[in-house]
């Protein structure tokens, strides 16, 4: 795993204008990089964030741009977390076993908005063990729930995951309002990482500040980009919107 400042330096070396650092359940990574480079004009906007991995939930949800950590609640105040989850579950008591997942997703969305962040539904078709990270019926409910602000339509879920994410998003979009989309590498390191520089977002923001970038995403002025893998990879596919490059593989 890279240090946050090493990650930022490697992205800036490739010409990226901004970077969201979303450690699991911790929001301080971007602040660490700002301190590390405070005397160096790296011209890279760092967006605060964290990826929530809540106890009792298979879903990962990103707090993008929040001022305070949501993950700290279940890390350091577990009794508060359990009490608030029990209270939230009451609203879903008729949902059967799905209530446990819905309650945790709703709780996360509410806490993210309270912190001033945007709630991002991420990598639903990431394979964890022998199954997808989200079960499909719950995922469909979450995508159309109105609790989330942005949908991560592409990341390092590989071919099948990104194809399924796109397909389900298109199905939901055909039935009603759609969420803005982004792409993310979900890179846990930048050296010898196949997803580094392969999946990212292009955002049409007024300026290169955290506020403007997130506001542009919320206004659907963003697009997910997935670059084509190298020839010879085990899956023979090519996305029509991909940019073929020799340095990108899964």
mmCIF file with all atom_site columns, C-alpha atoms in Angstrom, residues 13-222:
data_model
loop_
_atom_site.group_PDB
_atom_site.id
_atom_site.type_symbol
_atom_site.label_atom_id
_atom_site.label_alt_id
_atom_site.label_comp_id
_atom_site.label_asym_id
_atom_site.label_entity_id
_atom_site.label_seq_id
_atom_site.pdbx_PDB_ins_code
_atom_site.Cartn_x
_atom_site.Cartn_y
_atom_site.Cartn_z
_atom_site.occupancy
_atom_site.B_iso_or_equiv
_atom_site.pdbx_formal_charge
_atom_site.auth_seq_id
_atom_site.auth_comp_id
_atom_site.auth_asym_id
_atom_site.auth_atom_id
_atom_site.pdbx_PDB_model_num
ATOM 1   C CA . UNK A 1 13  ? 2.938   12.868  -12.313 1.00 0.00 ? 13  UNK A CA 1
ATOM 2   C CA . UNK A 1 14  ? 0.421   11.601  -14.879 1.00 0.00 ? 14  UNK A CA 1
ATOM 3   C CA . UNK A 1 15  ? -1.289  14.987  -15.125 1.00 0.00 ? 15  UNK A CA 1
ATOM 4   C CA . UNK A 1 16  ? -4.395  14.470  -13.001 1.00 0.00 ? 16  UNK A CA 1
ATOM 5   C CA . UNK A 1 17  ? -6.020  17.684  -11.776 1.00 0.00 ? 17  UNK A CA 1
ATOM 6   C CA . UNK A 1 18  ? -7.755  16.288  -8.697  1.00 0.00 ? 18  UNK A CA 1
ATOM 7   C CA . UNK A 1 19  ? -7.757  13.202  -6.513  1.00 0.00 ? 19  UNK A CA 1
ATOM 8   C CA . UNK A 1 20  ? -10.259 11.864  -3.976  1.00 0.00 ? 20  UNK A CA 1
ATOM 9   C CA . UNK A 1 21  ? -8.511  9.909   -1.234  1.00 0.00 ? 21  UNK A CA 1
ATOM 10  C CA . UNK A 1 22  ? -11.047 7.587   0.398   1.00 0.00 ? 22  UNK A CA 1
ATOM 11  C CA . UNK A 1 23  ? -9.420  5.332   2.962   1.00 0.00 ? 23  UNK A CA 1
ATOM 12  C CA . UNK A 1 24  ? -11.753 2.866   4.651   1.00 0.00 ? 24  UNK A CA 1
ATOM 13  C CA . UNK A 1 25  ? -13.570 4.546   7.548   1.00 0.00 ? 25  UNK A CA 1
ATOM 14  C CA . UNK A 1 26  ? -11.007 7.368   7.799   1.00 0.00 ? 26  UNK A CA 1
ATOM 15  C CA . UNK A 1 27  ? -11.242 10.851  6.314   1.00 0.00 ? 27  UNK A CA 1
ATOM 16  C CA . UNK A 1 28  ? -7.836  12.301  7.129   1.00 0.00 ? 28  UNK A CA 1
ATOM 17  C CA . UNK A 1 29  ? -5.750  11.060  4.134   1.00 0.00 ? 29  UNK A CA 1
ATOM 18  C CA . UNK A 1 30  ? -6.237  14.206  2.042   1.00 0.00 ? 30  UNK A CA 1
ATOM 19  C CA . UNK A 1 31  ? -5.200  16.312  5.019   1.00 0.00 ? 31  UNK A CA 1
ATOM 20  C CA . UNK A 1 32  ? -2.008  14.276  5.382   1.00 0.00 ? 32  UNK A CA 1
ATOM 21  C CA . UNK A 1 33  ? -1.106  14.992  1.757   1.00 0.00 ? 33  UNK A CA 1
ATOM 22  C CA . UNK A 1 34  ? -1.829  18.710  2.127   1.00 0.00 ? 34  UNK A CA 1
ATOM 23  C CA . UNK A 1 35  ? 0.549   18.841  5.072   1.00 0.00 ? 35  UNK A CA 1
ATOM 24  C CA . UNK A 1 36  ? 3.208   16.790  3.268   1.00 0.00 ? 36  UNK A CA 1
ATOM 25  C CA . UNK A 1 37  ? 3.191   19.128  0.264   1.00 0.00 ? 37  UNK A CA 1
ATOM 26  C CA . UNK A 1 38  ? 2.386   22.407  2.002   1.00 0.00 ? 38  UNK A CA 1
ATOM 27  C CA . UNK A 1 39  ? 5.621   23.978  0.759   1.00 0.00 ? 39  UNK A CA 1
ATOM 28  C CA . UNK A 1 40  ? 5.439   22.407  -2.710  1.00 0.00 ? 40  UNK A CA 1
ATOM 29  C CA . UNK A 1 41  ? 3.050   23.763  -5.389  1.00 0.00 ? 41  UNK A CA 1
ATOM 30  C CA . UNK A 1 42  ? 1.846   20.406  -6.715  1.00 0.00 ? 42  UNK A CA 1
ATOM 31  C CA . UNK A 1 43  ? -1.238  21.916  -8.411  1.00 0.00 ? 43  UNK A CA 1
ATOM 32  C CA . UNK A 1 44  ? -3.394  18.933  -7.423  1.00 0.00 ? 44  UNK A CA 1
ATOM 33  C CA . UNK A 1 45  ? -6.793  19.382  -5.774  1.00 0.00 ? 45  UNK A CA 1
ATOM 34  C CA . UNK A 1 46  ? -7.275  16.892  -2.952  1.00 0.00 ? 46  UNK A CA 1
ATOM 35  C CA . UNK A 1 47  ? -10.845 15.908  -2.147  1.00 0.00 ? 47  UNK A CA 1
ATOM 36  C CA . UNK A 1 48  ? -11.654 14.728  1.364   1.00 0.00 ? 48  UNK A CA 1
ATOM 37  C CA . UNK A 1 49  ? -13.461 11.429  1.603   1.00 0.00 ? 49  UNK A CA 1
ATOM 38  C CA . UNK A 1 50  ? -13.762 7.988   3.123   1.00 0.00 ? 50  UNK A CA 1
ATOM 39  C CA . UNK A 1 51  ? -15.140 4.623   2.069   1.00 0.00 ? 51  UNK A CA 1
ATOM 40  C CA . UNK A 1 52  ? -17.578 3.315   4.654   1.00 0.00 ? 52  UNK A CA 1
ATOM 41  C CA . UNK A 1 53  ? -17.393 -0.378  5.475   1.00 0.00 ? 53  UNK A CA 1
ATOM 42  C CA . UNK A 1 54  ? -20.153 -0.608  8.057   1.00 0.00 ? 54  UNK A CA 1
ATOM 43  C CA . UNK A 1 55  ? -20.517 -3.483  10.505  1.00 0.00 ? 55  UNK A CA 1
ATOM 44  C CA . UNK A 1 56  ? -23.383 -5.727  9.431   1.00 0.00 ? 56  UNK A CA 1
ATOM 45  C CA . UNK A 1 57  ? -23.507 -4.447  5.855   1.00 0.00 ? 57  UNK A CA 1
ATOM 46  C CA . UNK A 1 58  ? -21.928 -5.782  2.645   1.00 0.00 ? 58  UNK A CA 1
ATOM 47  C CA . UNK A 1 59  ? -22.197 -2.386  0.949   1.00 0.00 ? 59  UNK A CA 1
ATOM 48  C CA . UNK A 1 60  ? -19.402 0.100   0.608   1.00 0.00 ? 60  UNK A CA 1
ATOM 49  C CA . UNK A 1 61  ? -20.556 3.723   0.455   1.00 0.00 ? 61  UNK A CA 1
ATOM 50  C CA . UNK A 1 62  ? -18.297 6.717   -0.092  1.00 0.00 ? 62  UNK A CA 1
ATOM 51  C CA . UNK A 1 63  ? -18.515 9.934   1.870   1.00 0.00 ? 63  UNK A CA 1
ATOM 52  C CA . UNK A 1 64  ? -17.225 12.402  -0.737  1.00 0.00 ? 64  UNK A CA 1
ATOM 53  C CA . UNK A 1 65  ? -16.253 15.843  0.490   1.00 0.00 ? 65  UNK A CA 1
ATOM 54  C CA . UNK A 1 66  ? -17.578 15.411  4.018   1.00 0.00 ? 66  UNK A CA 1
ATOM 55  C CA . UNK A 1 67  ? -16.126 17.610  6.744   1.00 0.00 ? 67  UNK A CA 1
ATOM 56  C CA . UNK A 1 68  ? -16.172 14.885  9.399   1.00 0.00 ? 68  UNK A CA 1
ATOM 57  C CA . UNK A 1 69  ? -15.752 11.130  9.379   1.00 0.00 ? 69  UNK A CA 1
ATOM 58  C CA . UNK A 1 70  ? -18.829 8.907   9.507   1.00 0.00 ? 70  UNK A CA 1
ATOM 59  C CA . UNK A 1 71  ? -16.722 5.800   10.022  1.00 0.00 ? 71  UNK A CA 1
ATOM 60  C CA . UNK A 1 72  ? -15.500 7.133   13.356  1.00 0.00 ? 72  UNK A CA 1
ATOM 61  C CA . UNK A 1 73  ? -19.021 6.601   14.751  1.00 0.00 ? 73  UNK A CA 1
ATOM 62  C CA . UNK A 1 74  ? -18.947 2.810   14.506  1.00 0.00 ? 74  UNK A CA 1
ATOM 63  C CA . UNK A 1 75  ? -15.205 2.670   15.139  1.00 0.00 ? 75  UNK A CA 1
ATOM 64  C CA . UNK A 1 76  ? -15.244 4.695   18.364  1.00 0.00 ? 76  UNK A CA 1
ATOM 65  C CA . UNK A 1 77  ? -18.931 4.887   19.353  1.00 0.00 ? 77  UNK A CA 1
ATOM 66  C CA . UNK A 1 78  ? -20.254 1.370   18.658  1.00 0.00 ? 78  UNK A CA 1
ATOM 67  C CA . UNK A 1 79  ? -23.150 1.659   21.116  1.00 0.00 ? 79  UNK A CA 1
ATOM 68  C CA . UNK A 1 80  ? -24.380 4.815   19.390  1.00 0.00 ? 80  UNK A CA 1
ATOM 69  C CA . UNK A 1 81  ? -24.071 3.083   16.003  1.00 0.00 ? 81  UNK A CA 1
ATOM 70  C CA . UNK A 1 82  ? -26.061 0.036   17.111  1.00 0.00 ? 82  UNK A CA 1
ATOM 71  C CA . UNK A 1 83  ? -28.769 2.189   18.717  1.00 0.00 ? 83  UNK A CA 1
ATOM 72  C CA . UNK A 1 84  ? -29.176 4.367   15.622  1.00 0.00 ? 84  UNK A CA 1
ATOM 73  C CA . UNK A 1 85  ? -29.284 1.301   13.362  1.00 0.00 ? 85  UNK A CA 1
ATOM 74  C CA . UNK A 1 86  ? -32.008 -0.312  15.493  1.00 0.00 ? 86  UNK A CA 1
ATOM 75  C CA . UNK A 1 87  ? -34.030 2.893   15.266  1.00 0.00 ? 87  UNK A CA 1
ATOM 76  C CA . UNK A 1 88  ? -33.567 3.081   11.496  1.00 0.00 ? 88  UNK A CA 1
ATOM 77  C CA . UNK A 1 89  ? -34.542 -0.583  11.049  1.00 0.00 ? 89  UNK A CA 1
ATOM 78  C CA . UNK A 1 90  ? -38.017 0.215   12.387  1.00 0.00 ? 90  UNK A CA 1
ATOM 79  C CA . UNK A 1 91  ? -38.770 2.117   9.184   1.00 0.00 ? 91  UNK A CA 1
ATOM 80  C CA . UNK A 1 92  ? -38.045 -1.049  7.177   1.00 0.00 ? 92  UNK A CA 1
ATOM 81  C CA . UNK A 1 93  ? -39.695 -3.650  9.395   1.00 0.00 ? 93  UNK A CA 1
ATOM 82  C CA . UNK A 1 94  ? -41.897 -4.836  6.516   1.00 0.00 ? 94  UNK A CA 1
ATOM 83  C CA . UNK A 1 95  ? -38.950 -5.351  4.161   1.00 0.00 ? 95  UNK A CA 1
ATOM 84  C CA . UNK A 1 96  ? -38.029 -8.783  5.519   1.00 0.00 ? 96  UNK A CA 1
ATOM 85  C CA . UNK A 1 97  ? -34.333 -9.677  5.748   1.00 0.00 ? 97  UNK A CA 1
ATOM 86  C CA . UNK A 1 98  ? -33.559 -6.806  3.378   1.00 0.00 ? 98  UNK A CA 1
ATOM 87  C CA . UNK A 1 99  ? -34.305 -4.378  6.223   1.00 0.00 ? 99  UNK A CA 1
ATOM 88  C CA . UNK A 1 100 ? -30.857 -4.901  7.722   1.00 0.00 ? 100 UNK A CA 1
ATOM 89  C CA . UNK A 1 101 ? -29.112 -3.753  4.551   1.00 0.00 ? 101 UNK A CA 1
ATOM 90  C CA . UNK A 1 102 ? -31.554 -0.952  3.769   1.00 0.00 ? 102 UNK A CA 1
ATOM 91  C CA . UNK A 1 103 ? -31.311 0.466   7.280   1.00 0.00 ? 103 UNK A CA 1
ATOM 92  C CA . UNK A 1 104 ? -27.519 0.604   7.184   1.00 0.00 ? 104 UNK A CA 1
ATOM 93  C CA . UNK A 1 105 ? -27.482 2.210   3.747   1.00 0.00 ? 105 UNK A CA 1
ATOM 94  C CA . UNK A 1 106 ? -30.036 4.822   4.823   1.00 0.00 ? 106 UNK A CA 1
ATOM 95  C CA . UNK A 1 107 ? -28.109 5.494   8.045   1.00 0.00 ? 107 UNK A CA 1
ATOM 96  C CA . UNK A 1 108 ? -24.880 6.017   6.080   1.00 0.00 ? 108 UNK A CA 1
ATOM 97  C CA . UNK A 1 109 ? -26.545 8.351   3.589   1.00 0.00 ? 109 UNK A CA 1
ATOM 98  C CA . UNK A 1 110 ? -28.064 10.461  6.378   1.00 0.00 ? 110 UNK A CA 1
ATOM 99  C CA . UNK A 1 111 ? -24.779 10.723  8.300   1.00 0.00 ? 111 UNK A CA 1
ATOM 100 C CA . UNK A 1 112 ? -22.851 11.623  5.124   1.00 0.00 ? 112 UNK A CA 1
ATOM 101 C CA . UNK A 1 113 ? -25.267 14.438  4.330   1.00 0.00 ? 113 UNK A CA 1
ATOM 102 C CA . UNK A 1 114 ? -25.040 15.681  7.912   1.00 0.00 ? 114 UNK A CA 1
ATOM 103 C CA . UNK A 1 115 ? -21.258 15.873  7.473   1.00 0.00 ? 115 UNK A CA 1
ATOM 104 C CA . UNK A 1 116 ? -21.673 17.981  4.326   1.00 0.00 ? 116 UNK A CA 1
ATOM 105 C CA . UNK A 1 117 ? -20.639 15.208  1.947   1.00 0.00 ? 117 UNK A CA 1
ATOM 106 C CA . UNK A 1 118 ? -22.124 13.575  -1.123  1.00 0.00 ? 118 UNK A CA 1
ATOM 107 C CA . UNK A 1 119 ? -23.206 9.937   -0.762  1.00 0.00 ? 119 UNK A CA 1
ATOM 108 C CA . UNK A 1 120 ? -21.746 7.743   -3.496  1.00 0.00 ? 120 UNK A CA 1
ATOM 109 C CA . UNK A 1 121 ? -23.001 4.213   -4.215  1.00 0.00 ? 121 UNK A CA 1
ATOM 110 C CA . UNK A 1 122 ? -19.892 2.297   -5.259  1.00 0.00 ? 122 UNK A CA 1
ATOM 111 C CA . UNK A 1 123 ? -18.730 -0.951  -6.935  1.00 0.00 ? 123 UNK A CA 1
ATOM 112 C CA . UNK A 1 124 ? -21.937 -2.969  -6.632  1.00 0.00 ? 124 UNK A CA 1
ATOM 113 C CA . UNK A 1 125 ? -20.619 -5.863  -8.714  1.00 0.00 ? 125 UNK A CA 1
ATOM 114 C CA . UNK A 1 126 ? -17.261 -6.250  -7.081  1.00 0.00 ? 126 UNK A CA 1
ATOM 115 C CA . UNK A 1 127 ? -16.834 -9.969  -6.385  1.00 0.00 ? 127 UNK A CA 1
ATOM 116 C CA . UNK A 1 128 ? -16.020 -10.641 -2.744  1.00 0.00 ? 128 UNK A CA 1
ATOM 117 C CA . UNK A 1 129 ? -15.321 -14.298 -2.152  1.00 0.00 ? 129 UNK A CA 1
ATOM 118 C CA . UNK A 1 130 ? -17.746 -16.165 -4.414  1.00 0.00 ? 130 UNK A CA 1
ATOM 119 C CA . UNK A 1 131 ? -20.512 -13.589 -4.677  1.00 0.00 ? 131 UNK A CA 1
ATOM 120 C CA . UNK A 1 132 ? -21.181 -9.994  -5.703  1.00 0.00 ? 132 UNK A CA 1
ATOM 121 C CA . UNK A 1 133 ? -20.754 -7.288  -3.096  1.00 0.00 ? 133 UNK A CA 1
ATOM 122 C CA . UNK A 1 134 ? -24.439 -6.292  -3.499  1.00 0.00 ? 134 UNK A CA 1
ATOM 123 C CA . UNK A 1 135 ? -27.339 -8.650  -3.936  1.00 0.00 ? 135 UNK A CA 1
ATOM 124 C CA . UNK A 1 136 ? -29.270 -7.521  -7.002  1.00 0.00 ? 136 UNK A CA 1
ATOM 125 C CA . UNK A 1 137 ? -32.740 -6.846  -5.480  1.00 0.00 ? 137 UNK A CA 1
ATOM 126 C CA . UNK A 1 138 ? -31.246 -4.655  -2.754  1.00 0.00 ? 138 UNK A CA 1
ATOM 127 C CA . UNK A 1 139 ? -28.977 -2.902  -5.219  1.00 0.00 ? 139 UNK A CA 1
ATOM 128 C CA . UNK A 1 140 ? -31.949 -1.993  -7.438  1.00 0.00 ? 140 UNK A CA 1
ATOM 129 C CA . UNK A 1 141 ? -33.739 -0.523  -4.418  1.00 0.00 ? 141 UNK A CA 1
ATOM 130 C CA . UNK A 1 142 ? -30.687 1.467   -3.405  1.00 0.00 ? 142 UNK A CA 1
ATOM 131 C CA . UNK A 1 143 ? -30.085 2.818   -6.896  1.00 0.00 ? 143 UNK A CA 1
ATOM 132 C CA . UNK A 1 144 ? -33.643 4.173   -7.071  1.00 0.00 ? 144 UNK A CA 1
ATOM 133 C CA . UNK A 1 145 ? -34.029 5.081   -3.371  1.00 0.00 ? 145 UNK A CA 1
ATOM 134 C CA . UNK A 1 146 ? -33.172 8.764   -3.642  1.00 0.00 ? 146 UNK A CA 1
ATOM 135 C CA . UNK A 1 147 ? -30.692 8.412   -0.759  1.00 0.00 ? 147 UNK A CA 1
ATOM 136 C CA . UNK A 1 148 ? -27.599 8.649   -2.947  1.00 0.00 ? 148 UNK A CA 1
ATOM 137 C CA . UNK A 1 149 ? -26.193 11.573  -4.884  1.00 0.00 ? 149 UNK A CA 1
ATOM 138 C CA . UNK A 1 150 ? -23.763 9.860   -7.266  1.00 0.00 ? 150 UNK A CA 1
ATOM 139 C CA . UNK A 1 151 ? -23.304 6.387   -8.734  1.00 0.00 ? 151 UNK A CA 1
ATOM 140 C CA . UNK A 1 152 ? -19.889 4.866   -9.427  1.00 0.00 ? 152 UNK A CA 1
ATOM 141 C CA . UNK A 1 153 ? -20.650 3.219   -12.760 1.00 0.00 ? 153 UNK A CA 1
ATOM 142 C CA . UNK A 1 154 ? -17.104 1.989   -13.380 1.00 0.00 ? 154 UNK A CA 1
ATOM 143 C CA . UNK A 1 155 ? -14.133 1.049   -11.241 1.00 0.00 ? 155 UNK A CA 1
ATOM 144 C CA . UNK A 1 156 ? -11.817 -1.942  -10.962 1.00 0.00 ? 156 UNK A CA 1
ATOM 145 C CA . UNK A 1 157 ? -14.713 -4.445  -11.007 1.00 0.00 ? 157 UNK A CA 1
ATOM 146 C CA . UNK A 1 158 ? -13.221 -5.734  -14.287 1.00 0.00 ? 158 UNK A CA 1
ATOM 147 C CA . UNK A 1 159 ? -15.196 -6.511  -17.413 1.00 0.00 ? 159 UNK A CA 1
ATOM 148 C CA . UNK A 1 160 ? -18.183 -8.346  -15.973 1.00 0.00 ? 160 UNK A CA 1
ATOM 149 C CA . UNK A 1 161 ? -18.624 -5.970  -13.046 1.00 0.00 ? 161 UNK A CA 1
ATOM 150 C CA . UNK A 1 162 ? -18.510 -2.762  -15.068 1.00 0.00 ? 162 UNK A CA 1
ATOM 151 C CA . UNK A 1 163 ? -20.784 -4.243  -17.740 1.00 0.00 ? 163 UNK A CA 1
ATOM 152 C CA . UNK A 1 164 ? -23.355 -5.233  -15.112 1.00 0.00 ? 164 UNK A CA 1
ATOM 153 C CA . UNK A 1 165 ? -23.084 -1.869  -13.405 1.00 0.00 ? 165 UNK A CA 1
ATOM 154 C CA . UNK A 1 166 ? -23.753 -0.100  -16.703 1.00 0.00 ? 166 UNK A CA 1
ATOM 155 C CA . UNK A 1 167 ? -26.631 -2.425  -17.585 1.00 0.00 ? 167 UNK A CA 1
ATOM 156 C CA . UNK A 1 168 ? -28.459 -1.992  -14.301 1.00 0.00 ? 168 UNK A CA 1
ATOM 157 C CA . UNK A 1 169 ? -27.909 1.734   -14.327 1.00 0.00 ? 169 UNK A CA 1
ATOM 158 C CA . UNK A 1 170 ? -29.432 1.903   -17.830 1.00 0.00 ? 170 UNK A CA 1
ATOM 159 C CA . UNK A 1 171 ? -32.447 -0.126  -16.706 1.00 0.00 ? 171 UNK A CA 1
ATOM 160 C CA . UNK A 1 172 ? -33.081 2.172   -13.749 1.00 0.00 ? 172 UNK A CA 1
ATOM 161 C CA . UNK A 1 173 ? -32.529 5.286   -15.879 1.00 0.00 ? 173 UNK A CA 1
ATOM 162 C CA . UNK A 1 174 ? -35.187 4.118   -18.322 1.00 0.00 ? 174 UNK A CA 1
ATOM 163 C CA . UNK A 1 175 ? -37.784 4.156   -15.541 1.00 0.00 ? 175 UNK A CA 1
ATOM 164 C CA . UNK A 1 176 ? -37.140 7.496   -13.882 1.00 0.00 ? 176 UNK A CA 1
ATOM 165 C CA . UNK A 1 177 ? -34.648 10.120  -12.728 1.00 0.00 ? 177 UNK A CA 1
ATOM 166 C CA . UNK A 1 178 ? -31.037 9.055   -12.917 1.00 0.00 ? 178 UNK A CA 1
ATOM 167 C CA . UNK A 1 179 ? -28.046 9.634   -10.673 1.00 0.00 ? 179 UNK A CA 1
ATOM 168 C CA . UNK A 1 180 ? -24.932 11.425  -11.895 1.00 0.00 ? 180 UNK A CA 1
ATOM 169 C CA . UNK A 1 181 ? -22.105 8.997   -12.656 1.00 0.00 ? 181 UNK A CA 1
ATOM 170 C CA . UNK A 1 182 ? -18.393 8.859   -11.952 1.00 0.00 ? 182 UNK A CA 1
ATOM 171 C CA . UNK A 1 183 ? -15.569 6.396   -12.518 1.00 0.00 ? 183 UNK A CA 1
ATOM 172 C CA . UNK A 1 184 ? -12.907 5.494   -9.982  1.00 0.00 ? 184 UNK A CA 1
ATOM 173 C CA . UNK A 1 185 ? -9.810  3.324   -10.040 1.00 0.00 ? 185 UNK A CA 1
ATOM 174 C CA . UNK A 1 186 ? -10.420 2.207   -6.446  1.00 0.00 ? 186 UNK A CA 1
ATOM 175 C CA . UNK A 1 187 ? -6.637  1.851   -6.468  1.00 0.00 ? 187 UNK A CA 1
ATOM 176 C CA . UNK A 1 188 ? -5.245  0.778   -3.108  1.00 0.00 ? 188 UNK A CA 1
ATOM 177 C CA . UNK A 1 189 ? -1.757  1.443   -4.408  1.00 0.00 ? 189 UNK A CA 1
ATOM 178 C CA . UNK A 1 190 ? -0.271  3.004   -7.536  1.00 0.00 ? 190 UNK A CA 1
ATOM 179 C CA . UNK A 1 191 ? 2.758   0.825   -8.211  1.00 0.00 ? 191 UNK A CA 1
ATOM 180 C CA . UNK A 1 192 ? 2.151   -2.499  -9.943  1.00 0.00 ? 192 UNK A CA 1
ATOM 181 C CA . UNK A 1 193 ? -1.591  -1.878  -9.686  1.00 0.00 ? 193 UNK A CA 1
ATOM 182 C CA . UNK A 1 194 ? -3.563  -2.835  -12.815 1.00 0.00 ? 194 UNK A CA 1
ATOM 183 C CA . UNK A 1 195 ? -6.391  -0.363  -12.149 1.00 0.00 ? 195 UNK A CA 1
ATOM 184 C CA . UNK A 1 196 ? -4.142  2.656   -11.542 1.00 0.00 ? 196 UNK A CA 1
ATOM 185 C CA . UNK A 1 197 ? -4.786  5.198   -14.324 1.00 0.00 ? 197 UNK A CA 1
ATOM 186 C CA . UNK A 1 198 ? -7.309  2.903   -16.030 1.00 0.00 ? 198 UNK A CA 1
ATOM 187 C CA . UNK A 1 199 ? -10.619 4.137   -14.597 1.00 0.00 ? 199 UNK A CA 1
ATOM 188 C CA . UNK A 1 200 ? -11.305 7.763   -13.678 1.00 0.00 ? 200 UNK A CA 1
ATOM 189 C CA . UNK A 1 201 ? -13.749 10.667  -14.031 1.00 0.00 ? 201 UNK A CA 1
ATOM 190 C CA . UNK A 1 202 ? -13.740 13.618  -16.374 1.00 0.00 ? 202 UNK A CA 1
ATOM 191 C CA . UNK A 1 203 ? -15.530 16.532  -14.691 1.00 0.00 ? 203 UNK A CA 1
ATOM 192 C CA . UNK A 1 204 ? -16.589 19.823  -16.282 1.00 0.00 ? 204 UNK A CA 1
ATOM 193 C CA . UNK A 1 205 ? -16.171 22.090  -13.262 1.00 0.00 ? 205 UNK A CA 1
ATOM 194 C CA . UNK A 1 206 ? -16.011 25.870  -13.098 1.00 0.00 ? 206 UNK A CA 1
ATOM 195 C CA . UNK A 1 207 ? -12.630 25.682  -11.398 1.00 0.00 ? 207 UNK A CA 1
ATOM 196 C CA . UNK A 1 208 ? -10.324 23.134  -9.838  1.00 0.00 ? 208 UNK A CA 1
ATOM 197 C CA . UNK A 1 209 ? -11.569 23.334  -6.265  1.00 0.00 ? 209 UNK A CA 1
ATOM 198 C CA . UNK A 1 210 ? -13.165 20.599  -4.204  1.00 0.00 ? 210 UNK A CA 1
ATOM 199 C CA . UNK A 1 211 ? -16.482 22.451  -4.020  1.00 0.00 ? 211 UNK A CA 1
ATOM 200 C CA . UNK A 1 212 ? -16.679 23.112  -7.766  1.00 0.00 ? 212 UNK A CA 1
ATOM 201 C CA . UNK A 1 213 ? -15.677 19.558  -8.682  1.00 0.00 ? 213 UNK A CA 1
ATOM 202 C CA . UNK A 1 214 ? -18.284 17.948  -6.431  1.00 0.00 ? 214 UNK A CA 1
ATOM 203 C CA . UNK A 1 215 ? -20.967 20.447  -7.494  1.00 0.00 ? 215 UNK A CA 1
ATOM 204 C CA . UNK A 1 216 ? -20.245 19.601  -11.134 1.00 0.00 ? 216 UNK A CA 1
ATOM 205 C CA . UNK A 1 217 ? -20.629 15.906  -10.361 1.00 0.00 ? 217 UNK A CA 1
ATOM 206 C CA . UNK A 1 218 ? -23.937 16.542  -8.615  1.00 0.00 ? 218 UNK A CA 1
ATOM 207 C CA . UNK A 1 219 ? -25.084 18.523  -11.670 1.00 0.00 ? 219 UNK A CA 1
ATOM 208 C CA . UNK A 1 220 ? -24.257 15.535  -13.946 1.00 0.00 ? 220 UNK A CA 1
ATOM 209 C CA . UNK A 1 221 ? -21.322 17.310  -15.562 1.00 0.00 ? 221 UNK A CA 1
ATOM 210 C CA . UNK A 1 222 ? -19.125 14.261  -15.128 1.00 0.00 ? 222 UNK A CA 1
#
